[in-house]
Coordinates of C-alpha atoms and ligand atoms in Angstrom, one line a residue:
M2 CA 26.3 -12.4 -20.2
S3 CA 23.7 -15.1 -20.0
L4 CA 20.4 -14.8 -22.0
A5 CA 18.4 -14.7 -18.7
S6 CA 20.2 -11.4 -17.8
Q7 CA 19.1 -9.8 -21.1
T8 CA 16.4 -7.3 -21.6
I9 CA 13.3 -7.8 -23.9
K10 CA 14.9 -5.3 -26.3
G11 CA 18.3 -7.1 -26.3
L12 CA 16.6 -10.4 -27.0
Q13 CA 14.4 -9.0 -29.8
T14 CA 17.6 -8.1 -31.7
L15 CA 19.2 -11.5 -31.1
L16 CA 16.0 -13.3 -32.1
E17 CA 15.5 -11.2 -35.2
K18 CA 19.1 -12.0 -36.4
K19 CA 18.3 -15.6 -35.6
E20 CA 21.4 -15.9 -33.4
I21 CA 19.3 -17.6 -30.8
Q22 CA 16.2 -19.6 -30.4
P23 CA 13.4 -19.0 -27.9
K24 CA 14.1 -22.4 -26.3
E25 CA 17.6 -21.2 -25.3
I26 CA 16.1 -18.2 -23.5
I27 CA 13.7 -20.5 -21.7
D28 CA 16.6 -22.8 -20.7
S29 CA 18.7 -19.9 -19.6
V30 CA 15.9 -18.6 -17.3
A31 CA 15.3 -22.0 -16.0
E32 CA 19.0 -22.4 -15.2
A33 CA 19.3 -19.1 -13.5
A34 CA 16.3 -20.0 -11.4
A35 CA 17.8 -23.4 -10.5
V36 CA 21.1 -21.8 -9.4
R37 CA 19.7 -18.7 -7.5
D38 CA 16.0 -19.2 -6.6
G39 CA 16.7 -21.5 -3.7
A40 CA 18.1 -18.4 -1.9
I41 CA 15.5 -15.9 -3.3
G42 CA 12.2 -17.8 -3.3
G43 CA 10.8 -15.7 -6.2
Y44 CA 9.2 -18.6 -8.1
L45 CA 6.4 -20.9 -6.9
G46 CA 6.8 -23.1 -10.0
L47 CA 8.3 -23.2 -13.4
D48 CA 7.2 -25.6 -16.1
Q49 CA 10.0 -25.7 -18.6
E50 CA 8.5 -28.4 -20.9
L51 CA 5.3 -26.5 -21.2
A52 CA 7.1 -23.3 -22.1
H53 CA 9.1 -25.3 -24.8
R54 CA 5.8 -26.4 -26.2
D55 CA 4.4 -22.9 -26.1
A56 CA 7.5 -21.7 -27.9
E57 CA 6.7 -23.9 -30.9
E58 CA 3.4 -22.3 -31.3
I59 CA 4.6 -18.7 -31.7
S60 CA 4.1 -17.0 -35.0
G61 CA 5.5 -13.5 -34.5
G62 CA 4.8 -10.3 -32.6
V63 CA 6.9 -7.8 -30.5
L64 CA 7.4 -10.5 -27.8
A65 CA 8.0 -13.4 -30.1
G66 CA 9.8 -16.0 -28.1
I67 CA 10.3 -14.1 -24.9
P68 CA 9.4 -15.8 -21.6
I69 CA 7.6 -13.6 -19.1
G70 CA 7.2 -14.5 -15.4
I71 CA 3.7 -14.3 -14.1
K72 CA 2.4 -13.3 -10.7
D73 CA 0.5 -16.2 -9.1
L74 CA -2.8 -14.5 -9.3
L75 CA -3.1 -14.3 -13.1
N76 CA -4.9 -17.2 -14.8
V77 CA -2.9 -19.1 -17.3
K78 CA -4.8 -21.9 -18.8
G79 CA -3.8 -25.3 -17.4
Q80 CA -1.3 -23.8 -14.9
P81 CA -1.7 -23.6 -11.1
C82 CA -3.1 -20.1 -10.0
G83 CA -2.8 -20.3 -6.2
C84 CA -2.5 -16.7 -5.3
A85 CA 0.2 -18.0 -2.8
S86 CA -2.7 -19.1 -0.6
K87 CA -3.5 -22.5 1.0
I88 CA -7.1 -22.1 0.0
L89 CA -6.2 -22.3 -3.8
S90 CA -3.3 -24.7 -3.4
N91 CA -4.9 -27.2 -5.9
Y92 CA -6.5 -24.7 -8.2
I93 CA -5.7 -25.0 -12.0
A94 CA -6.7 -22.1 -14.1
P95 CA -9.4 -23.0 -16.7
Y96 CA -8.7 -20.2 -19.1
D97 CA -6.2 -17.4 -20.0
A98 CA -6.7 -14.0 -18.4
T99 CA -7.0 -11.3 -21.2
S100 CA -3.5 -10.0 -20.4
I101 CA -2.1 -13.5 -20.9
A102 CA -4.0 -13.9 -24.1
K103 CA -2.6 -10.6 -25.3
L104 CA 0.8 -11.6 -24.2
R105 CA 0.5 -14.8 -26.2
A106 CA -0.9 -12.9 -29.3
S107 CA 2.3 -10.8 -29.2
G108 CA 4.4 -14.0 -29.1
G109 CA 5.2 -13.9 -25.4
I110 CA 5.5 -17.0 -23.3
P111 CA 4.0 -17.0 -19.8
F112 CA 6.8 -18.8 -17.9
G113 CA 6.8 -19.4 -14.2
R114 CA 4.5 -18.6 -11.3
A115 CA 5.9 -15.7 -9.3
N116 CA 5.6 -15.7 -5.5
M117 CA 3.5 -13.0 -3.9
D118 CA 1.7 -11.9 -0.7
E119 CA -1.4 -14.1 -0.3
F120 CA -4.1 -12.6 -2.5
A121 CA -1.8 -9.6 -3.0
M122 CA -2.3 -8.4 0.5
G123 CA 0.9 -7.1 1.9
S124 CA 4.0 -5.0 1.3
S125 CA 6.7 -7.3 2.1
N126 CA 5.9 -10.8 0.7
E127 CA 6.0 -12.2 4.2
N128 CA 2.3 -13.0 3.8
S129 CA 2.9 -15.7 1.1
S130 CA 1.5 -18.9 2.6
I131 CA 4.2 -20.9 0.6
K132 CA 7.5 -19.1 1.5
P133 CA 8.8 -15.6 1.9
V134 CA 10.8 -13.9 -0.9
H135 CA 14.3 -12.7 -0.2
N136 CA 15.6 -9.3 -1.6
P137 CA 18.4 -10.1 -4.1
W138 CA 20.4 -7.1 -2.8
D139 CA 20.4 -8.4 0.7
L140 CA 19.0 -11.8 1.3
E141 CA 18.0 -11.0 5.0
R142 CA 15.6 -8.3 3.7
I143 CA 12.2 -8.2 2.2
P144 CA 11.8 -7.5 -1.6
G145 CA 8.6 -5.6 -1.1
G146 CA 5.2 -6.7 -2.0
S147 CA 2.8 -7.9 -3.0
S148 CA 4.5 -8.6 -6.4
G149 CA 7.8 -9.4 -4.5
G150 CA 8.4 -12.6 -6.5
S151 CA 8.0 -10.8 -9.8
A152 CA 10.4 -8.0 -8.8
A153 CA 13.0 -10.3 -7.2
I154 CA 13.2 -12.7 -10.3
V155 CA 13.7 -9.7 -12.6
A156 CA 16.3 -8.1 -10.4
A157 CA 18.1 -11.3 -9.9
D158 CA 18.2 -12.0 -13.7
E159 CA 16.0 -15.1 -13.1
A160 CA 13.5 -13.7 -15.6
I161 CA 13.7 -11.4 -18.6
A162 CA 10.5 -9.4 -17.3
A163 CA 7.4 -10.2 -15.3
L164 CA 3.7 -9.2 -14.8
G165 CA 2.5 -8.1 -11.5
S166 CA -0.6 -6.3 -10.1
D167 CA -0.9 -3.1 -8.2
T168 CA -3.8 -2.4 -6.0
G169 CA -2.1 0.1 -3.6
G170 CA 1.6 0.0 -4.8
S171 CA 2.2 -3.8 -5.3
I172 CA 4.1 -3.2 -8.6
R173 CA 5.9 0.0 -7.8
Q174 CA 7.1 -0.7 -4.2
P175 CA 8.7 -4.0 -4.9
A176 CA 10.3 -2.6 -8.1
A177 CA 11.7 0.2 -6.0
F178 CA 13.0 -2.3 -3.3
C179 CA 14.5 -4.6 -5.9
G180 CA 16.1 -2.0 -8.2
C181 CA 13.9 -2.7 -11.3
V182 CA 11.3 -0.8 -13.2
G183 CA 7.6 -1.2 -12.4
L184 CA 4.5 0.4 -14.0
K185 CA 1.0 0.7 -12.7
P186 CA -1.1 1.6 -15.6
T187 CA -4.2 3.8 -15.5
Y188 CA -7.3 2.2 -14.2
G189 CA -9.0 0.8 -17.3
R190 CA -5.7 0.6 -19.5
V191 CA -5.2 -3.2 -19.0
S192 CA -8.1 -5.7 -18.7
R193 CA -8.5 -7.3 -15.3
F194 CA -10.4 -10.3 -16.7
G195 CA -8.6 -13.3 -15.3
L196 CA -6.8 -11.4 -12.6
T197 CA -8.0 -12.9 -9.2
A198 CA -9.6 -9.8 -7.7
F199 CA -8.4 -8.2 -4.5
A200 CA -10.1 -4.8 -4.7
S201 CA -11.8 -4.4 -8.1
S202 CA -11.9 -0.6 -8.2
L203 CA -8.2 -0.4 -7.6
D204 CA -6.5 -3.4 -9.2
Q205 CA -4.3 -3.0 -12.3
I206 CA -2.0 -5.4 -14.0
G207 CA 1.4 -4.1 -15.1
P208 CA 5.0 -4.8 -16.1
L209 CA 8.1 -5.3 -14.0
T210 CA 11.2 -5.0 -16.2
K211 CA 15.0 -4.1 -16.3
T212 CA 14.5 -0.9 -18.3
V213 CA 11.9 1.6 -19.0
E214 CA 11.9 0.7 -22.7
D215 CA 11.0 -2.9 -21.8
A216 CA 8.2 -1.6 -19.7
A217 CA 7.0 0.3 -22.7
I218 CA 7.1 -2.8 -24.9
L219 CA 5.3 -5.0 -22.4
L220 CA 2.6 -2.4 -21.6
G221 CA 1.9 -2.0 -25.3
A222 CA 1.4 -5.8 -25.6
I223 CA -1.1 -6.1 -22.7
S224 CA -3.1 -2.9 -23.0
G225 CA -6.4 -2.3 -24.8
G226 CA -10.2 -2.8 -24.5
D227 CA -11.8 -6.1 -23.5
K228 CA -15.4 -7.1 -23.8
N229 CA -14.9 -9.3 -20.7
D230 CA -14.0 -6.3 -18.5
S231 CA -16.4 -3.4 -18.7
T232 CA -14.1 -1.2 -16.7
C233 CA -11.4 -1.6 -19.3
L234 CA -11.5 1.3 -21.7
D235 CA -11.5 1.0 -25.5
E236 CA -8.9 3.8 -25.8
S237 CA -6.4 3.2 -28.6
V238 CA -3.0 1.9 -27.6
P239 CA -0.2 4.3 -28.5
D240 CA 3.2 3.1 -29.7
Y241 CA 4.7 3.5 -26.3
V242 CA 8.2 2.6 -27.6
A243 CA 8.0 5.4 -30.3
D244 CA 6.8 7.8 -27.6
L245 CA 10.1 7.4 -25.7
Q246 CA 11.9 9.3 -28.4
G247 CA 12.9 12.9 -28.0
D248 CA 13.9 15.1 -25.1
I249 CA 11.8 16.4 -22.1
K250 CA 12.8 20.1 -22.4
G251 CA 10.1 22.4 -21.2
M252 CA 8.2 19.7 -19.3
K253 CA 6.9 20.7 -16.0
L254 CA 7.2 18.3 -13.0
G255 CA 5.5 18.8 -9.7
M256 CA 7.0 17.7 -6.4
P257 CA 4.2 17.3 -3.8
K258 CA 5.3 18.9 -0.6
E259 CA 3.3 16.3 1.3
F260 CA 5.6 13.5 0.0
F261 CA 8.6 14.9 1.8
G262 CA 7.3 15.4 5.2
E263 CA 7.9 13.5 8.4
G264 CA 8.9 9.8 8.3
I265 CA 10.8 9.7 5.1
D266 CA 14.3 8.3 5.4
P267 CA 16.8 11.1 4.8
A268 CA 18.8 9.0 2.3
I269 CA 15.6 8.5 0.2
R270 CA 14.7 12.1 0.3
A271 CA 18.2 13.1 -0.8
S272 CA 18.2 10.6 -3.8
V273 CA 14.8 11.9 -5.0
E274 CA 15.9 15.6 -4.7
E275 CA 19.0 14.6 -6.7
A276 CA 16.7 13.0 -9.3
A277 CA 14.8 16.3 -9.5
K278 CA 18.0 18.1 -10.2
Q279 CA 18.8 15.6 -12.9
F280 CA 15.5 16.3 -14.5
E281 CA 16.3 20.0 -14.4
S282 CA 19.6 19.4 -16.1
L283 CA 17.6 17.6 -18.8
G284 CA 15.5 20.7 -19.4
A285 CA 12.5 20.0 -17.2
E286 CA 11.1 22.6 -14.8
I287 CA 10.5 21.5 -11.2
V288 CA 7.7 23.2 -9.2
E289 CA 6.1 22.5 -5.9
V290 CA 2.5 21.1 -5.9
S291 CA 0.2 20.2 -3.1
L292 CA -1.8 17.0 -2.7
P293 CA -3.6 18.1 0.5
H294 CA -5.5 14.8 1.2
T295 CA -2.3 12.7 1.1
E296 CA -2.5 12.2 4.9
Q297 CA -6.0 10.6 4.6
A298 CA -5.0 8.2 1.8
V299 CA -3.8 5.3 4.0
A300 CA -7.1 5.3 6.0
V301 CA -9.3 5.6 2.9
Y302 CA -7.4 2.8 1.1
Y303 CA -7.6 0.4 4.0
I304 CA -11.3 0.9 4.2
I305 CA -12.1 0.7 0.5
A306 CA -9.7 -2.1 -0.3
T307 CA -10.7 -4.3 2.6
A308 CA -14.4 -3.7 1.9
E309 CA -14.0 -4.8 -1.7
A310 CA -11.8 -7.7 -0.7
S311 CA -14.4 -9.0 1.8
A312 CA -16.9 -9.2 -1.1
N313 CA -14.5 -10.6 -3.6
L314 CA -13.1 -13.3 -1.3
A315 CA -16.6 -14.5 -0.4
R316 CA -16.4 -16.9 -3.4
F317 CA -13.7 -19.0 -1.6
D318 CA -16.0 -21.1 0.4
G319 CA -14.9 -24.7 -0.2
V320 CA -17.6 -25.3 -2.7
R321 CA -16.4 -24.1 -6.1
Y322 CA -12.8 -23.4 -5.6
G323 CA -9.8 -24.8 -4.0
Y324 CA -9.5 -26.2 -0.5
R325 CA -12.4 -27.9 1.3
A326 CA -12.2 -28.7 5.0
P327 CA -12.4 -32.5 5.3
D328 CA -14.2 -32.5 8.7
A329 CA -17.3 -30.4 8.3
E330 CA -20.7 -31.8 9.4
N331 CA -22.9 -29.3 7.5
L332 CA -22.8 -26.6 4.9
G333 CA -22.3 -23.7 7.3
E334 CA -19.5 -25.6 9.0
Q335 CA -17.9 -26.3 5.6
Y336 CA -17.8 -22.6 4.8
A337 CA -16.4 -21.6 8.2
K338 CA -13.8 -24.4 8.4
S339 CA -12.6 -24.1 4.8
R340 CA -12.1 -20.5 5.2
A341 CA -10.6 -20.6 8.7
Q342 CA -8.1 -23.3 7.6
G343 CA -7.5 -22.0 4.1
F344 CA -6.9 -18.3 4.6
G345 CA -3.8 -16.9 6.3
N346 CA -3.9 -14.3 9.1
E347 CA -3.5 -11.1 7.1
V348 CA -6.3 -12.1 4.7
K349 CA -8.5 -12.9 7.6
L350 CA -7.7 -9.5 9.2
R351 CA -8.7 -7.8 5.9
I352 CA -11.9 -9.7 5.5
L353 CA -12.9 -8.9 9.1
L354 CA -12.0 -5.2 8.6
G355 CA -13.9 -5.0 5.3
T356 CA -17.0 -6.8 6.6
Y357 CA -17.0 -4.4 9.6
V358 CA -16.8 -1.2 7.5
L359 CA -19.7 -2.4 5.3
S360 CA -22.0 -3.5 8.1
S361 CA -25.1 -1.5 8.7
G362 CA -24.5 1.1 11.3
Y363 CA -20.9 1.5 10.3
Y364 CA -21.3 1.8 6.5
D365 CA -22.0 5.6 6.6
A366 CA -19.3 6.3 9.2
Y367 CA -16.5 4.4 7.4
Y368 CA -17.2 3.2 3.9
L369 CA -19.2 6.2 2.7
R370 CA -16.8 8.7 4.2
A371 CA -13.9 6.9 2.7
Q372 CA -15.6 7.1 -0.8
K373 CA -16.2 10.8 -0.3
L374 CA -12.5 11.3 0.6
R375 CA -11.5 9.2 -2.4
T376 CA -13.1 11.8 -4.6
L377 CA -11.2 14.6 -2.9
I378 CA -8.0 12.6 -3.4
R379 CA -8.8 12.3 -7.1
Q380 CA -9.5 16.0 -7.3
D381 CA -6.1 16.8 -5.8
F382 CA -4.5 15.1 -8.7
T383 CA -6.8 16.6 -11.3
S384 CA -5.9 20.1 -10.0
A385 CA -2.2 19.3 -9.9
F386 CA -2.2 17.9 -13.5
E387 CA -3.8 21.2 -14.7
T388 CA -0.4 22.8 -14.0
V389 CA 2.2 20.1 -14.4
D390 CA 2.9 17.3 -16.9
A391 CA 3.7 14.7 -14.2
I392 CA 4.5 14.4 -10.5
I393 CA 7.7 13.0 -9.1
G394 CA 8.4 11.7 -5.6
P395 CA 9.6 8.8 -3.6
V396 CA 8.0 5.4 -3.9
S397 CA 8.4 4.4 -0.2
P398 CA 9.4 6.4 2.8
I399 CA 11.5 3.5 4.1
A400 CA 14.2 1.1 2.8
P401 CA 13.6 -2.6 2.6
F402 CA 13.5 -3.9 6.2
K403 CA 14.7 -7.3 7.5
I404 CA 12.4 -10.2 7.2
G405 CA 10.4 -10.5 10.3
E406 CA 11.2 -7.0 11.6
N407 CA 7.7 -5.5 11.1
A408 CA 5.7 -8.6 10.8
S409 CA 3.8 -8.1 14.0
D410 CA 3.0 -4.5 13.4
P411 CA 0.4 -4.2 10.5
L412 CA -0.1 -0.5 11.1
A413 CA 3.6 0.3 10.5
M414 CA 3.4 -1.7 7.3
Y415 CA 0.2 0.0 6.1
L416 CA 1.7 3.5 6.8
A417 CA 4.6 2.8 4.5
D418 CA 2.1 2.6 1.6
I419 CA 1.6 6.4 1.8
Y420 CA 3.1 7.4 -1.5
T421 CA 1.7 4.7 -3.6
I422 CA -1.9 4.2 -2.7
S423 CA -3.3 7.6 -3.7
A424 CA -2.5 6.7 -7.4
N425 CA -4.8 3.7 -7.1
L426 CA -7.5 5.7 -5.4
A427 CA -7.3 8.4 -8.1
G428 CA -7.0 5.8 -10.9
I429 CA -3.9 7.5 -12.4
C430 CA -0.7 5.8 -13.7
G431 CA 2.7 5.6 -12.0
L432 CA 6.1 4.4 -12.8
S433 CA 8.8 3.3 -10.4
L434 CA 12.5 3.2 -11.4
P435 CA 15.9 3.2 -9.6
C436 CA 17.3 6.6 -8.6
G437 CA 20.0 5.7 -6.2
Y438 CA 21.3 3.3 -3.6
M439 CA 21.8 3.5 0.2
T440 CA 23.4 1.5 2.9
P441 CA 21.0 1.4 5.9
S442 CA 22.4 1.9 9.4
D443 CA 21.6 -1.7 10.3
G444 CA 23.1 -3.3 7.3
Q445 CA 26.2 -3.6 5.2
R446 CA 24.7 -4.0 1.8
E447 CA 23.6 -1.4 -0.7
L448 CA 19.9 -1.2 -1.2
P449 CA 18.1 0.4 -4.2
I450 CA 16.0 3.5 -3.9
G451 CA 13.0 4.1 -6.2
L452 CA 11.8 7.2 -7.9
Q453 CA 8.1 7.5 -8.7
I454 CA 6.7 9.4 -11.7
L455 CA 2.9 9.8 -11.6
G456 CA 0.9 10.8 -14.6
A457 CA -2.6 11.8 -15.5
P458 CA -5.0 9.1 -16.8
F459 CA -3.8 7.5 -20.0
D460 CA -0.6 9.5 -19.9
E461 CA 1.7 6.4 -19.7
G462 CA 3.4 7.6 -22.8
K463 CA 4.6 10.8 -21.1
V464 CA 5.5 9.1 -17.9
L465 CA 7.6 6.4 -19.8
K466 CA 9.3 9.2 -21.8
L467 CA 10.3 11.0 -18.6
G468 CA 11.5 7.8 -17.1
H469 CA 13.5 6.8 -20.1
N470 CA 15.2 10.1 -20.3
F471 CA 16.1 10.0 -16.7
E472 CA 17.3 6.4 -16.9
Q473 CA 19.4 6.9 -20.0
S474 CA 21.2 9.9 -18.5
T475 CA 22.0 8.0 -15.2
E476 CA 23.7 4.7 -14.4
W477 CA 21.4 3.4 -11.7
H478 CA 19.6 0.8 -13.9
Q479 CA 23.0 -0.8 -14.8
R480 CA 23.8 -2.0 -11.3
R481 CA 23.1 -5.6 -10.4
P482 CA 23.0 -7.3 -7.1
S483 CA 26.0 -9.5 -6.6
L484 CA 24.8 -13.0 -6.7
G485 CA 26.4 -16.5 -7.0
Ligands
LIG503 N1 0.5 -2.9 0.4 C1 -0.9 -2.8 0.0 C2 -1.8 -3.7 0.7 O1 -1.3 -4.5 1.4 C3 -0.9 -2.8 -1.5 C4 -1.1 -4.2 -2.0 C5 -1.3 -4.3 -3.5 O2 -1.1 -3.3 -4.2 N2 -1.8 -5.4 -3.9 O3 -2.9 -3.7 0.5

């Protein structure tokens, strides 16, 4: 087994025994990427020499000597941070994001820029302005998005683990589609400083890994308060790895009836129901819960997220950052042309939508109503968590589709975010992990199915413990795509 196919935990042991050096891990990851990434497209860049130099600086920590892939919207000092957008194609990060600084403080090495949907807008990675990402399980299919690169490199053993961001599902959904583990932390658990903002009230950074234990290790390393992000809470960081220990007997899990309604693929429903039985056999109790405002979540999310995006992306005007149109004759034209030439279609669509819902006359009808509904969505979860320890359900109602299949139908794409976006609107945490495989009617290859475990704010420990118990009692996480 190559070092690139190891877990963080496995490498920790080898490094501690001094059987390997960090440089060998970096080289193994680079070699795996050289062999496989031409077909997958998960990386936008990989600076091996820089990683070697970083490896020499390490003094210790839980991630000592372990390279971690970084989604292309996190600032790593001196490295490109293009957000897979033409408008930032020549942008070099001037500082480390707090999550990166914390990663380094734990001995981790940020290695590689992971492909993504432009500015994290998308669910399929088809919106990357550089190249699409291919699902390692079936190269004709999408890996999910927007952290599709992060998920694909982990699933294809081209990375040990990666960081992604989740505004409406962008860690959990690609993790589900690629058969790896993804965690969206509670809003305020991980600092957003240095994360290129998409929708500031929804964005969170989190890990994509091969096992739940690795997610616990990585989450522990990047969590904690930050004076540079006032929305990041100073809550103490528990020992998430220690919290994995012990059984889950007597824990109560809710299955929201709204997550099993119309539109869910029967194979996905069956796998998730099977997972619920597995939890029962582990001693947990399964009860039905209701999240009555689930149906409104997609509309609410696409109003709030686009409104915030329209404000956040106003800074890309050809003056301070990135691409500047060469042929503008005055300042107004420079703004307009730089943005028209620099942004891709989906980003433009979102800016237009966001600007519209915030404009006077429409603000009350759309934005304000969406904010009110957001409160109701949060209250749905608060009431549910009064009676259950966690909520389980599917991650996505559909399996990964073929590249290009839905590209001209944004509404169909948005509707498939139904089970992930309410966690962001409510600010709670959510884990995605493999719970089965299916062969779609239009394909020959097996595709992974994801299980979602949602927890109350700052209940990551409980969610990870549930996930770990499930994972260790099943074999789903041991499967690997067959790659050259
Ligand atoms: N698919 C959702 C969107 O396109 C979520 C994206 C995300 O979480 N960054 O907005």
